[in-house]
Short mmCIF file of C-alpha atoms and ligand atoms in Angstrom, two decimals:
data_model
loop_
_atom_site.label_atom_id
_atom_site.label_comp_id
_atom_site.label_asym_id
_atom_site.label_seq_id
_atom_site.Cartn_x
_atom_site.Cartn_y
_atom_site.Cartn_z
CA MET A 80 -26.10 -12.34 32.35
CA LEU A 81 -23.46 -12.52 29.50
CA ILE A 82 -21.74 -9.18 28.83
CA ASN A 83 -21.19 -8.50 25.07
CA GLY A 84 -18.94 -6.06 23.72
CA PRO A 85 -19.90 -2.49 22.94
CA ARG A 86 -22.06 -1.98 19.76
CA GLY A 87 -19.72 -1.19 16.67
CA THR A 88 -16.76 -3.19 18.01
CA LYS A 89 -15.42 -6.56 16.95
CA ASP A 90 -12.98 -9.01 18.46
CA ILE A 91 -10.35 -10.15 16.29
CA LEU A 92 -10.18 -13.88 16.87
CA PRO A 93 -7.18 -16.18 16.66
CA ASP A 94 -8.31 -17.44 13.28
CA THR A 95 -8.67 -13.88 11.76
CA VAL A 96 -5.44 -12.63 13.42
CA ALA A 97 -3.24 -14.18 10.63
CA GLN A 98 -5.27 -11.92 8.12
CA TRP A 99 -4.39 -8.83 10.15
CA LEU A 100 -0.68 -9.84 10.43
CA TYR A 101 -0.47 -10.23 6.73
CA LEU A 102 -1.94 -6.95 6.04
CA GLU A 103 0.43 -5.26 8.71
CA GLU A 104 3.40 -6.96 6.98
CA ARG A 105 2.44 -5.62 3.56
CA ILE A 106 1.89 -2.17 4.83
CA ARG A 107 5.56 -2.22 6.56
CA ASP A 108 6.91 -3.60 3.23
CA ILE A 109 5.39 -0.93 1.05
CA CYS A 110 6.19 1.71 3.41
CA ARG A 111 9.74 0.75 3.60
CA CYS A 112 9.96 1.05 -0.25
CA TYR A 113 8.54 4.57 -0.26
CA GLY A 114 10.64 5.75 2.53
CA TYR A 115 7.72 6.30 5.25
CA ARG A 116 8.66 5.51 8.98
CA GLU A 117 6.16 4.25 11.51
CA ILE A 118 5.09 6.33 14.31
CA ARG A 119 2.87 5.45 17.13
CA THR A 120 0.71 8.06 18.85
CA PRO A 121 -1.49 7.62 21.89
CA ILE A 122 -5.07 6.46 21.47
CA PHE A 123 -6.30 9.57 23.35
CA GLU A 124 -5.47 13.17 22.97
CA HIS A 125 -6.67 16.43 24.50
CA THR A 126 -10.02 17.11 22.93
CA GLU A 127 -8.77 20.54 21.90
CA LEU A 128 -6.60 19.05 19.46
CA PHE A 129 -9.48 17.59 17.24
CA LEU A 130 -11.54 20.80 17.64
CA ARG A 131 -8.88 22.68 16.21
CA GLY A 132 -7.46 20.22 13.82
CA ILE A 133 -10.73 18.51 12.38
CA GLY A 134 -12.97 21.43 12.75
CA GLU A 135 -15.76 22.24 15.18
CA THR A 136 -18.54 22.23 12.58
CA THR A 137 -17.65 18.61 11.05
CA ASP A 138 -19.89 15.70 11.69
CA VAL A 139 -16.85 13.96 13.22
CA VAL A 140 -16.40 16.60 15.90
CA GLU A 141 -20.17 17.48 16.31
CA LYS A 142 -21.57 13.99 16.41
CA GLU A 143 -19.02 11.26 16.48
CA MET A 144 -16.36 11.82 19.20
CA TYR A 145 -15.79 9.64 22.15
CA THR A 146 -15.10 12.71 24.70
CA PHE A 147 -14.82 12.42 28.39
CA PRO A 148 -13.25 14.04 31.32
CA ASP A 149 -10.55 12.37 32.95
CA ARG A 150 -10.37 12.04 36.77
CA GLY A 151 -8.32 15.25 36.83
CA GLY A 152 -11.24 16.96 35.15
CA ARG A 153 -9.43 17.44 31.72
CA SER A 154 -11.33 16.75 28.49
CA LEU A 155 -10.05 13.84 26.58
CA THR A 156 -10.93 12.20 23.36
CA LEU A 157 -10.38 8.89 21.89
CA ARG A 158 -8.70 9.63 18.35
CA PRO A 159 -11.25 9.70 15.74
CA GLU A 160 -8.54 9.75 13.08
CA ASN A 161 -4.64 10.18 13.33
CA THR A 162 -3.52 13.05 11.12
CA ALA A 163 -4.12 15.67 13.96
CA SER A 164 -2.18 13.43 16.38
CA ALA A 165 0.76 12.78 13.78
CA VAL A 166 1.06 16.53 13.37
CA ARG A 167 0.92 17.34 17.07
CA SER A 168 3.61 14.70 17.74
CA TYR A 169 5.76 16.29 14.63
CA LEU A 170 5.50 19.72 16.43
CA GLN A 171 6.06 18.60 20.13
CA ASN A 172 9.02 16.35 18.97
CA LYS A 173 10.47 18.67 16.60
CA LEU A 174 10.68 16.08 13.98
CA TYR A 175 11.04 18.83 11.40
CA ALA A 176 14.58 19.68 12.74
CA ALA A 177 16.02 16.56 11.08
CA GLU A 178 14.63 16.63 7.74
CA SER A 179 12.85 19.03 5.43
CA ILE A 180 10.33 16.34 4.46
CA VAL A 181 9.13 14.04 7.25
CA LYS A 182 7.50 11.07 6.01
CA LEU A 183 5.29 8.98 8.65
CA PHE A 184 3.08 5.92 8.58
CA TYR A 185 0.83 4.60 11.31
CA MET A 186 -1.69 1.70 11.91
CA GLY A 187 -4.20 1.33 14.58
CA SER A 188 -7.61 1.76 16.19
CA MET A 189 -9.70 4.98 15.72
CA PHE A 190 -13.00 5.54 17.31
CA ARG A 191 -16.21 7.26 15.96
CA TYR A 192 -19.61 7.21 17.17
CA ASP A 193 -20.96 6.12 13.69
CA ARG A 194 -24.18 4.06 12.88
CA PRO A 195 -22.72 0.63 12.69
CA GLN A 196 -23.29 -1.37 9.53
CA ALA A 197 -21.21 -3.57 7.29
CA GLY A 198 -18.00 -1.67 6.84
CA ARG A 199 -18.56 0.95 9.27
CA TYR A 200 -17.84 0.47 12.88
CA ARG A 201 -17.17 2.60 16.12
CA GLU A 202 -13.71 1.17 16.67
CA PHE A 203 -12.06 0.47 13.38
CA HIS A 204 -8.36 0.37 12.16
CA GLN A 205 -6.71 2.62 9.76
CA PHE A 206 -3.55 2.31 7.94
CA GLY A 207 -2.41 6.04 7.24
CA VAL A 208 0.42 7.99 5.94
CA GLU A 209 1.39 11.72 6.33
CA ALA A 210 4.23 13.73 4.50
CA LEU A 211 5.15 16.90 6.07
CA GLY A 212 7.10 19.91 4.81
CA GLU A 213 6.79 19.80 1.19
CA ILE A 214 4.49 21.73 -1.12
CA ASN A 215 5.56 20.15 -4.35
CA PRO A 216 2.68 18.42 -6.31
CA SER A 217 4.94 15.52 -6.81
CA VAL A 218 4.43 14.61 -3.17
CA ASP A 219 0.65 14.47 -3.79
CA VAL A 220 1.41 11.94 -6.72
CA GLU A 221 3.62 9.95 -4.52
CA ILE A 222 1.09 9.83 -1.87
CA ILE A 223 -1.71 8.73 -4.13
CA LEU A 224 0.48 6.12 -5.66
CA LEU A 225 1.31 4.68 -2.38
CA ALA A 226 -2.48 4.15 -1.67
CA ILE A 227 -3.22 2.83 -4.97
CA GLU A 228 -0.33 0.47 -5.25
CA PHE A 229 -0.81 -0.89 -1.62
CA LEU A 230 -4.37 -1.92 -2.87
CA ARG A 231 -3.25 -3.13 -5.84
CA SER A 232 -0.47 -5.16 -4.54
CA LEU A 233 -2.94 -7.19 -2.55
CA GLY A 234 -4.71 -8.04 -5.68
CA LEU A 235 -7.72 -5.74 -5.65
CA GLU A 236 -9.35 -4.91 -9.03
CA ALA A 237 -12.10 -2.25 -9.59
CA LEU A 238 -10.50 0.40 -7.71
CA VAL A 239 -11.79 3.95 -8.82
CA LEU A 240 -9.48 7.13 -7.87
CA HIS A 241 -11.69 10.15 -7.42
CA LEU A 242 -9.79 13.34 -7.57
CA ASN A 243 -10.70 16.99 -6.76
CA SER A 244 -9.09 20.14 -5.64
CA VAL A 245 -10.84 21.93 -2.62
CA GLY A 246 -8.89 25.17 -3.04
CA CYS A 247 -7.35 27.20 -0.36
CA PRO A 248 -8.17 30.06 1.94
CA LYS A 249 -7.52 32.39 -0.93
CA CYS A 250 -10.14 31.12 -3.49
CA ARG A 251 -12.57 29.06 -1.27
CA PRO A 252 -14.32 32.14 0.26
CA ALA A 253 -15.66 33.18 -3.11
CA TYR A 254 -16.59 29.69 -4.08
CA ARG A 255 -18.43 29.45 -0.89
CA GLU A 256 -20.37 32.46 -1.77
CA LYS A 257 -21.23 31.12 -5.27
CA LEU A 258 -22.32 27.90 -3.65
CA GLN A 259 -24.55 29.70 -1.17
CA ALA A 260 -26.22 31.84 -4.02
CA PHE A 261 -26.84 28.63 -5.75
CA PHE A 262 -28.50 26.95 -2.91
CA ARG A 263 -30.17 29.92 -1.39
CA PRO A 264 -33.49 29.46 -3.33
CA GLU A 265 -33.60 25.67 -2.47
CA MET A 266 -32.90 26.22 1.07
CA ALA A 267 -36.30 24.83 2.34
CA GLU A 268 -35.86 21.78 0.29
CA LEU A 269 -32.57 20.58 1.71
CA CYS A 270 -32.38 18.21 4.67
CA THR A 271 -31.91 19.71 8.06
CA ASP A 272 -28.26 18.87 8.27
CA CYS A 273 -27.75 20.59 4.96
CA GLN A 274 -29.78 23.48 5.99
CA SER A 275 -27.26 24.18 9.03
CA ARG A 276 -24.20 23.45 6.63
CA PHE A 277 -25.58 26.20 4.30
CA ALA A 278 -24.14 28.88 6.47
CA ARG A 279 -21.35 27.06 8.16
CA ASN A 280 -19.77 24.86 5.41
CA PRO A 281 -21.89 24.91 2.26
CA LEU A 282 -19.36 22.67 0.54
CA ARG A 283 -20.41 19.68 2.49
CA ILE A 284 -23.81 19.90 0.97
CA LEU A 285 -22.42 18.69 -2.20
CA ASP A 286 -21.52 15.12 -0.75
CA CYS A 287 -24.59 14.83 1.26
CA LYS A 288 -26.04 11.27 1.22
CA ASN A 289 -29.57 12.29 1.09
CA GLU A 290 -30.81 11.72 -2.41
CA HIS A 291 -32.88 14.91 -2.54
CA CYS A 292 -29.94 17.06 -1.68
CA HIS A 293 -27.92 15.04 -4.09
CA ALA A 294 -30.57 15.86 -6.82
CA LEU A 295 -30.59 19.52 -5.74
CA SER A 296 -26.73 19.76 -6.23
CA GLN A 297 -26.75 19.07 -9.89
CA GLY A 298 -25.54 21.82 -11.88
CA ALA A 299 -24.06 23.43 -8.55
CA PRO A 300 -20.96 25.68 -9.51
CA ARG A 301 -17.84 23.64 -9.51
CA ILE A 302 -14.84 24.47 -7.12
CA THR A 303 -12.44 23.66 -10.10
CA ASP A 304 -13.71 26.56 -12.06
CA CYS A 305 -13.07 28.77 -9.09
CA LEU A 306 -9.52 27.84 -8.15
CA CYS A 307 -6.86 30.65 -7.79
CA ASP A 308 -3.98 30.59 -10.09
CA GLU A 309 -1.77 28.73 -7.46
CA CYS A 310 -4.38 25.91 -6.87
CA LYS A 311 -5.05 25.56 -10.43
CA ALA A 312 -1.34 25.08 -11.40
CA HIS A 313 -1.00 22.69 -8.46
CA PHE A 314 -3.95 20.57 -9.57
CA ASP A 315 -2.86 20.52 -13.17
CA LYS A 316 0.44 19.17 -12.20
CA VAL A 317 -0.94 16.55 -9.97
CA GLN A 318 -3.11 15.43 -12.88
CA SER A 319 -0.29 15.46 -15.60
CA TYR A 320 1.81 13.39 -13.47
CA LEU A 321 -0.79 10.84 -12.94
CA LYS A 322 -1.29 10.72 -16.52
CA GLU A 323 2.31 10.67 -17.30
CA LEU A 324 2.38 7.53 -14.73
CA ASP A 325 -0.74 5.80 -16.19
CA VAL A 326 -2.79 6.00 -13.12
CA PRO A 327 -6.51 6.39 -14.03
CA PHE A 328 -8.52 8.82 -11.94
CA GLU A 329 -12.07 10.45 -12.23
CA LEU A 330 -12.39 14.21 -11.68
CA ASP A 331 -15.15 14.49 -9.07
CA SER A 332 -16.01 18.13 -8.19
CA ASN A 333 -18.41 16.91 -5.47
CA LEU A 334 -15.71 15.18 -3.59
CA VAL A 335 -15.24 17.67 -0.54
CA ARG A 336 -14.20 15.20 2.43
CA GLY A 337 -15.44 15.25 5.96
CA LEU A 338 -12.70 16.85 7.74
CA ASP A 339 -12.09 20.77 7.50
CA TYR A 340 -8.22 20.82 7.13
CA TYR A 341 -8.23 19.89 3.52
CA THR A 342 -6.80 22.35 0.96
CA LYS A 343 -5.92 21.73 -2.75
CA THR A 344 -5.71 18.01 -3.51
CA ALA A 345 -8.52 15.81 -2.29
CA PHE A 346 -8.83 12.21 -3.19
CA GLU A 347 -10.61 9.07 -2.45
CA VAL A 348 -10.31 5.37 -3.59
CA GLN A 349 -13.51 3.43 -4.08
CA TYR A 350 -13.89 -0.07 -4.18
CA THR A 351 -17.29 -0.23 -5.82
CA PRO A 352 -18.37 -3.74 -4.82
CA LEU A 353 -18.48 -2.71 -1.11
CA GLY A 354 -21.62 -0.73 -1.84
CA ALA A 355 -22.42 2.06 0.62
CA GLN A 356 -19.15 2.02 2.54
CA SER A 357 -17.00 1.58 -0.60
CA ALA A 358 -14.43 4.35 0.40
CA VAL A 359 -11.53 2.28 1.35
CA ALA A 360 -8.98 5.42 1.22
CA GLY A 361 -9.29 8.99 1.78
CA GLY A 362 -6.91 11.74 2.02
CA GLY A 363 -5.56 15.10 0.74
CA ARG A 364 -3.32 17.97 1.25
CA TYR A 365 -3.67 20.16 4.47
CA ASP A 366 -1.32 23.00 4.20
CA GLY A 367 -2.99 25.00 7.12
CA LEU A 368 -3.17 22.20 9.61
CA VAL A 369 0.17 22.66 11.27
CA GLU A 370 -0.23 26.30 11.73
CA GLU A 371 -3.81 25.53 13.24
CA ILE A 372 -2.18 23.38 15.73
CA GLY A 373 0.35 25.70 16.71
CA GLY A 374 3.28 25.52 14.61
CA ASP A 375 4.84 27.48 11.98
CA ALA A 376 3.02 27.19 8.29
CA THR A 377 4.03 24.00 6.95
CA PRO A 378 2.42 22.02 4.18
CA GLY A 379 1.28 18.60 4.49
CA ILE A 380 -0.47 15.50 2.75
CA GLY A 381 -1.73 12.11 3.47
CA PHE A 382 -4.33 9.56 3.43
CA ALA A 383 -5.80 6.67 5.61
CA ILE A 384 -6.99 3.40 4.53
CA GLY A 385 -9.84 1.70 6.48
CA LEU A 386 -8.50 -1.91 7.07
CA GLU A 387 -11.77 -3.53 7.84
CA ARG A 388 -12.87 -2.48 4.46
CA VAL A 389 -9.80 -3.71 2.80
CA LEU A 390 -10.42 -7.26 4.46
CA LEU A 391 -13.95 -7.13 3.39
CA ALA A 392 -12.87 -6.34 -0.22
CA LEU A 393 -10.24 -9.11 -0.09
CA GLU A 394 -12.82 -11.58 1.22
CA LYS A 395 -15.22 -10.52 -1.91
CA GLN A 396 -12.57 -11.26 -4.20
CA GLU A 397 -11.47 -14.28 -2.49
CA LEU A 398 -8.00 -13.03 -2.13
CA LEU A 399 -7.40 -13.58 1.65
CA PRO A 400 -4.36 -15.78 2.16
CA GLU A 401 -4.63 -19.24 3.50
CA ILE A 402 -2.37 -19.31 6.32
CA GLU A 403 -1.48 -22.74 7.71
CA GLU A 404 -0.98 -23.22 11.31
CA TYR A 405 0.73 -26.13 12.51
CA VAL A 406 3.07 -27.71 15.18
CA ASP A 407 6.54 -29.38 14.36
CA VAL A 408 6.13 -32.20 16.88
CA PHE A 409 3.14 -33.39 18.83
CA PHE A 410 4.19 -35.80 21.93
CA VAL A 411 1.95 -38.65 22.56
CA ALA A 412 2.80 -39.89 25.93
CA LEU A 413 1.37 -43.16 27.40
CA GLY A 414 1.75 -43.45 31.27
CA GLU A 415 2.86 -41.05 33.90
CA ALA A 416 6.65 -41.55 33.28
CA ALA A 417 6.43 -40.97 29.74
CA GLU A 418 4.45 -37.93 30.22
CA LYS A 419 7.03 -36.38 32.50
CA THR A 420 9.88 -37.15 29.88
CA SER A 421 7.58 -35.98 27.13
CA PHE A 422 7.23 -32.73 28.92
CA LYS A 423 10.97 -32.30 29.36
CA LEU A 424 11.66 -33.18 25.87
CA MET A 425 8.96 -30.71 24.69
CA GLN A 426 10.62 -27.91 26.44
CA LYS A 427 13.86 -28.61 24.79
CA VAL A 428 12.17 -28.64 21.35
CA ARG A 429 10.59 -25.35 22.08
CA ALA A 430 13.92 -23.93 23.38
CA ALA A 431 15.28 -25.02 19.84
CA GLY A 432 12.77 -22.64 18.38
CA LEU A 433 10.40 -25.44 17.16
CA ALA A 434 6.60 -25.59 17.85
CA ALA A 435 5.91 -28.45 20.03
CA ALA A 436 2.55 -29.58 21.84
CA MET A 437 1.13 -32.49 23.94
CA ASP A 438 -2.13 -33.67 25.27
CA PHE A 439 -2.39 -33.02 28.87
CA ALA A 440 -5.43 -34.98 29.49
CA GLY A 441 -3.83 -38.34 29.72
CA ARG A 442 -6.12 -39.78 27.13
CA SER A 443 -5.72 -43.08 25.10
CA LEU A 444 -3.34 -43.24 22.27
CA LYS A 445 -6.16 -43.12 19.61
CA ALA A 446 -7.40 -39.72 21.23
CA GLN A 447 -4.01 -38.20 21.33
CA MET A 448 -3.24 -39.15 17.73
CA LYS A 449 -6.49 -37.56 16.84
CA GLN A 450 -5.42 -34.50 18.60
CA ALA A 451 -2.00 -34.51 16.79
CA ASN A 452 -3.95 -34.50 13.35
CA LYS A 453 -6.05 -31.76 14.44
CA LYS A 454 -3.26 -29.65 15.41
CA LYS A 455 -1.55 -30.42 11.78
CA SER A 456 1.54 -31.97 13.47
CA ARG A 457 4.39 -32.63 11.00
CA PHE A 458 5.87 -35.28 13.31
CA VAL A 459 4.32 -37.44 16.16
CA ALA A 460 6.74 -38.50 19.06
CA ILE A 461 5.39 -41.41 20.79
CA LEU A 462 6.77 -42.30 24.27
CA GLY A 463 5.65 -45.34 26.38
CA GLU A 464 7.24 -47.13 29.33
CA ASP A 465 9.59 -48.96 26.91
CA GLU A 466 10.67 -45.87 25.33
CA VAL A 467 11.39 -44.17 28.76
CA LYS A 468 13.38 -47.14 29.75
CA ASP A 469 15.66 -47.17 27.03
CA THR A 470 15.77 -43.46 26.41
CA SER A 471 14.07 -43.55 22.85
CA ILE A 472 11.23 -42.27 21.04
CA THR A 473 9.17 -43.60 18.28
CA LEU A 474 8.97 -40.65 15.60
CA LYS A 475 6.25 -40.73 13.05
CA ASN A 476 6.62 -38.53 9.96
CA MET A 477 2.83 -37.70 9.36
CA LYS A 478 3.25 -37.03 5.87
CA THR A 479 4.77 -40.04 4.77
CA SER A 480 3.53 -42.10 7.90
CA GLU A 481 7.31 -43.41 8.09
CA GLN A 482 7.94 -44.53 11.57
CA LYS A 483 11.39 -44.80 13.29
CA LYS A 484 12.82 -45.45 16.69
CA ILE A 485 15.41 -42.77 17.77
CA VAL A 486 17.18 -41.80 20.72
CA PHE A 487 16.50 -38.64 22.56
CA GLU A 488 19.62 -36.87 21.11
CA GLU A 489 18.56 -37.28 17.73
CA LEU A 490 15.18 -35.79 18.05
CA ILE A 491 15.98 -32.06 17.60
CA PRO A 492 18.36 -32.62 14.71
CA MET A 493 15.91 -34.76 12.97
CA LEU A 494 12.99 -32.34 13.50
CA SER A 495 15.10 -29.49 12.00
CA VAL A 496 15.85 -31.49 8.89
CA GLY A 497 12.29 -32.75 8.70
CA VAL A 498 10.85 -29.14 9.08
CA LYS A 499 13.13 -27.74 6.39
CA ASN A 500 11.95 -30.62 3.96
P1 LIG B 724 -11.42 9.61 6.34
O1 LIG B 724 -11.98 9.67 5.22
O2 LIG B 724 -12.17 10.13 7.66
O3 LIG B 724 -9.94 10.14 6.59
O4 LIG B 724 -11.11 8.10 6.98
C1 LIG B 724 -10.44 7.09 6.00
C2 LIG B 724 -10.66 5.82 5.74
O5 LIG B 724 -11.14 5.14 7.07
C3 LIG B 724 -12.26 5.88 5.05
O6 LIG B 724 -12.00 5.76 3.66
C4 LIG B 724 -12.60 4.27 5.40
O7 LIG B 724 -11.92 3.51 4.70
C5 LIG B 724 -12.11 4.45 6.89
N1 LIG B 724 -13.16 4.78 7.91
C6 LIG B 724 -13.59 5.88 8.20
N2 LIG B 724 -14.46 5.67 9.09
C7 LIG B 724 -14.86 4.46 9.41
C8 LIG B 724 -15.78 3.55 10.27
N3 LIG B 724 -16.53 4.19 10.83
N4 LIG B 724 -15.61 2.30 10.16
C9 LIG B 724 -14.85 1.59 9.23
N5 LIG B 724 -13.84 2.38 8.53
C10 LIG B 724 -13.84 3.95 8.56
C11 LIG B 724 -9.18 10.39 7.51
O8 LIG B 724 -9.45 9.70 8.68
C12 LIG B 724 -8.00 11.22 7.44
N6 LIG B 724 -7.18 11.32 8.58
C13 LIG B 724 -7.18 10.76 6.20
C14 LIG B 724 -6.02 11.70 5.93
C15 LIG B 724 -4.77 11.31 6.53
N7 LIG B 724 -5.90 12.69 5.44
C16 LIG B 724 -4.80 13.29 5.34
N8 LIG B 724 -4.00 12.54 5.95
#
């Protein structure tokens, strides 16, 4: 019986790889402009890192992690996100020693045991950035701009930036109490998830996807009315910079994010045509995370973009680039001697950095020409018995249909000129 890939995973097939390479190139370009440097961390980490980093009562940790004991009995987890790993690496490798602000980016697979549907997978890819070491709200603005400008540079429209502040350990406890007082009379009406969130993390009730919980949240106290002076001043500055830079945003007091490490600024970028999975980017400030993972108190902020969702959005707007694959020369060989000579010439052409191919099945001239067309060959080099004898090639330019007899030595120079034109 055929063995299929696990549910929620996808093969990226040769025809689609070009789209990923395109995205990866755009990511590298924009990160260079903004001064973010690439970091690559392991796919799995000690489970403890995510328990402490993301928070034990989050959905990600409680329900979605791929956790397993290794053969030495250690508990390991496939990374469900990369912020905790980036912070671990920052501490372990003392990246803070070199610069007061460390700006990192990454791309790669993340793993969550989510319910698969369009735009939601169990293995998915994120492009993320993290800026560590600076509390100034202008870093928040730079990070938000980087997310928006990246998406815009791909041509995406209809992007909506949702912005909130989730406060800090100074102002959040009082807000939590207010929220609990608001929801207490409705306890029995909340969904079972929210009933358990009520005591542990009542802020999460605000972004419950259950329609009834959503309705019950109407009129709930807003965190932005309960911020301490420091958080309020920070949030005001972020907003005033965004206005100054003409970046439209919507204040969204129900935006609380699903990971526990957030403080102050929280944001998401929605691409509404994607429907249920419209969040293409999510991020925010996490001023307590470095300390949580064992370092000195260090502020941080970042975001991650779901690349499958970006590709879906690009497909919707018909913005996926047409990437043409071709070979520079296809060898059509007739007879065994011609085949051997063609093989030698093909290797020379390849060694010169050009793409060459030939048909290995010894088919007819017509069939080989068909193959050359299929491979979108720019030139076809035809070799028969006569050509082998007088060390010549019949070279056909497939664009102009022009055909010319040349000697072996002329092949690479002619191809190089032809390819340039
Ligand atoms: P997140 O909101 O959990 O944040 O994920 C960021 C983005 O990853 C989402 O907006 C979505 O586009 C994509 N994503 C999440 N889960 C899935 C899934 N199952 N399938 C497909 N795409 C998905 C984080 O991961 C934080 N680490 C972001 C961050 C960085 N905050 C600060 N720094």
